[in-house]
Short mmCIF file of C-alpha atoms in Angstrom, two decimals:
data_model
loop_
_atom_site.label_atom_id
_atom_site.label_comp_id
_atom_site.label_asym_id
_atom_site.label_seq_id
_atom_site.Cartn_x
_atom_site.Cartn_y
_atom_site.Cartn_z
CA UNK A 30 -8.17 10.14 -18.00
CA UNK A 31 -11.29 8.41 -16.45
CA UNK A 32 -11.58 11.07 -13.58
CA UNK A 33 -10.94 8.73 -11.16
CA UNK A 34 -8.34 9.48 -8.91
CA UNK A 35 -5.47 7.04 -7.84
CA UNK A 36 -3.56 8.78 -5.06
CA UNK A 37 -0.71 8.42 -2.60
CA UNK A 38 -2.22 7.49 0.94
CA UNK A 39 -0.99 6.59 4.31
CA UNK A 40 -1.69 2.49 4.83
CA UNK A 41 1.02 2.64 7.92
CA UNK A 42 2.38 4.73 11.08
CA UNK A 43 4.58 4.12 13.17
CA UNK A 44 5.34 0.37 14.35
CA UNK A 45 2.98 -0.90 11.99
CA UNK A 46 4.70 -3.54 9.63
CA UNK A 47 3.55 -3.65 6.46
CA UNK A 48 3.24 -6.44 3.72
CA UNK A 49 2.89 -6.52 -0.06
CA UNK A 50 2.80 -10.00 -1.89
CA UNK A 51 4.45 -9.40 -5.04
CA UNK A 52 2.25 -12.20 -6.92
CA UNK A 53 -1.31 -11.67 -5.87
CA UNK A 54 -0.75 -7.70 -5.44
CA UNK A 55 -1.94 -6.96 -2.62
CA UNK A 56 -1.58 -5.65 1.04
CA UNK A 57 -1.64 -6.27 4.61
CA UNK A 58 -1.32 -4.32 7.32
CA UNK A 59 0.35 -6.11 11.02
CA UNK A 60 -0.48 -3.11 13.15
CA UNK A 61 1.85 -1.46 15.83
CA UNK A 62 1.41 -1.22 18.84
CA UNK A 63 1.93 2.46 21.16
CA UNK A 64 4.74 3.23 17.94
CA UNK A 65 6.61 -0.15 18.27
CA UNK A 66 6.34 -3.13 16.03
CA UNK A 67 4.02 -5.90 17.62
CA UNK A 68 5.24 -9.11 18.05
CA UNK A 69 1.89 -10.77 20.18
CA UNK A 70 -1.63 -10.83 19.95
CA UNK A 71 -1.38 -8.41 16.82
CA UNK A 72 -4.18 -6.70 14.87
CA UNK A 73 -3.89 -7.38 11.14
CA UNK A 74 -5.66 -6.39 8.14
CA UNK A 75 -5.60 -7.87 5.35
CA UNK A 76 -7.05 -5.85 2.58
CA UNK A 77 -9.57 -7.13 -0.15
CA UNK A 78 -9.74 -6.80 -3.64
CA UNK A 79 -12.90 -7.03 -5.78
CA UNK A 80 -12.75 -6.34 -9.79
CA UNK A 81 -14.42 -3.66 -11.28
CA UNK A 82 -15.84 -3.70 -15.03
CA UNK A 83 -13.27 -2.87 -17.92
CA UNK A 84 -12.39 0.82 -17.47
CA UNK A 85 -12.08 2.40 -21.68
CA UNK A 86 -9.74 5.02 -20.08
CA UNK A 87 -7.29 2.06 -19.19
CA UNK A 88 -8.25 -0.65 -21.46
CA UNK A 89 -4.89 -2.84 -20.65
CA UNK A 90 -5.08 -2.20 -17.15
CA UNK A 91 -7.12 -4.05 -14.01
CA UNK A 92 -9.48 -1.42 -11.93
CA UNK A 93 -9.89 -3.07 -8.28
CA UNK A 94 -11.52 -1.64 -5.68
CA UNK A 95 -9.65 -2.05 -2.62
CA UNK A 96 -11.08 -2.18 1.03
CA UNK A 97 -9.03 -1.82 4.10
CA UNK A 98 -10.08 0.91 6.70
CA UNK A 99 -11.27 2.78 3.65
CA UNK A 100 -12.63 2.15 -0.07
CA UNK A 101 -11.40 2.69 -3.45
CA UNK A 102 -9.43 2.15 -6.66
CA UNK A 103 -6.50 1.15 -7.44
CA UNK A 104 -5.20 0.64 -10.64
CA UNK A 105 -3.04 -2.65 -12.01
CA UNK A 106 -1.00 -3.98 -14.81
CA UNK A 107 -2.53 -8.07 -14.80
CA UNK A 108 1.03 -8.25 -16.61
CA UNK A 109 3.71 -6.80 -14.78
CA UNK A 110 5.73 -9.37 -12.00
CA UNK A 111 7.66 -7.66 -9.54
CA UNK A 112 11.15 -8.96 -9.17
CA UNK A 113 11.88 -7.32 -5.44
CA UNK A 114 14.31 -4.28 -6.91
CA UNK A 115 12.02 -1.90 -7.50
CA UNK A 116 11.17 -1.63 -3.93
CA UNK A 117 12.86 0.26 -1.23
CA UNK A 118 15.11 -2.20 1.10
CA UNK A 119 14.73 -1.86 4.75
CA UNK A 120 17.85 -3.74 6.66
CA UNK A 121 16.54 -6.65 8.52
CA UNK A 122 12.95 -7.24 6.56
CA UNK A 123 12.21 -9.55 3.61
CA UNK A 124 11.51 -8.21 0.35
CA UNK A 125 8.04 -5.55 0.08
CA UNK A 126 7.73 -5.81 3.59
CA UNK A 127 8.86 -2.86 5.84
CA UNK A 128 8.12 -1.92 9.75
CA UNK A 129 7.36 1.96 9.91
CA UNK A 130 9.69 3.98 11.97
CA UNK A 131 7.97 5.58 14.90
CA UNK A 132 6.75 9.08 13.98
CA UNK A 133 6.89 8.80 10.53
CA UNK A 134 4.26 7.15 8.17
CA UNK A 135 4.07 4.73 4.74
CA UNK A 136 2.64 6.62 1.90
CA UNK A 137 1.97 4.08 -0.76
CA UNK A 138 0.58 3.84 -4.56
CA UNK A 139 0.67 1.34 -6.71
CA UNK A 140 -0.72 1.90 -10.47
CA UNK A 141 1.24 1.34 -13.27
CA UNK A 142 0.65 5.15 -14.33
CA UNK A 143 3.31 6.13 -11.84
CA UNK A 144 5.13 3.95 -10.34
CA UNK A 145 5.12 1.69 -7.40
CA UNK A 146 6.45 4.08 -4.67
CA UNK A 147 6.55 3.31 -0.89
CA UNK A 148 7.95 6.31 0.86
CA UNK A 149 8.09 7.09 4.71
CA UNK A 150 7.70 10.31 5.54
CA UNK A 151 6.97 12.80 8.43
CA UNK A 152 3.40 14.47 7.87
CA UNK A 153 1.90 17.35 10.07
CA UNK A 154 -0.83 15.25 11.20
CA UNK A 155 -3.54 18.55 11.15
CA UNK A 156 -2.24 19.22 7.92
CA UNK A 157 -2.60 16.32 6.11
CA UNK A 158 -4.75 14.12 8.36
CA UNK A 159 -8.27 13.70 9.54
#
């Protein structure tokens, strides 16, 4: 491994609606507002991607570095083309795009190591959160 590490992390909480565009691989972020989806005047971010020099650990692989609220890595396969099934279908939403259901949050990777996972969850904020 290259000792990097490419983790799970939270990119949405409740009411926030959250965007992946299958071709250019990346993410956006249409925050909620007070837990409920926002329809008006909404903040979004819309995260950028900047390439990072040819990692030997992952020689077939594309190393970004990703900014949104935070920086780092992520990890992707210039080759693989997502189709739509390999995501998790939320009634009501388009394809890799889901609202977060109030209380609960959007844990997300995306490296070809794993696998693309988006999972909501319930976290104990003082557990798991700063």
């Amino acid at each position: 491994m290259s000792g990097v590490d490419y983790i799970k992390r939270i990119v949405g909480q409740g009411g926030d609606r959250v965007i992946f565009d299958m071709e250019q691989k990346t993410l956006q972020i249409v925050y909620g507002k007070e837990g409920k989806p926002c329809d008006v005047n909404c903040e979004t971010k819309a995260f950028e991607y900047s390439q990072n020099p040819t990692n030997p650990a992952f020689p077939n692989e594309l190393e970004l570095t990703e900014k949104g609220d935070v920086v780092h890595n992520v990890l992707i396969s210039p080759y693989r083309r997502y189709a739509g099934p390999e995501f998790f279908p939320q009634e009501g939403n388009p394809t890799a795009e889901w609202v977060v259901p109030e209380g609960q949050y959007l844990l997300w990777v995306i490296t070809e190591i794993t696998v693309m996972t988006a999972v909501f969850g319930d976290l104990c904020r003082k557990k798991y959160c700063r």
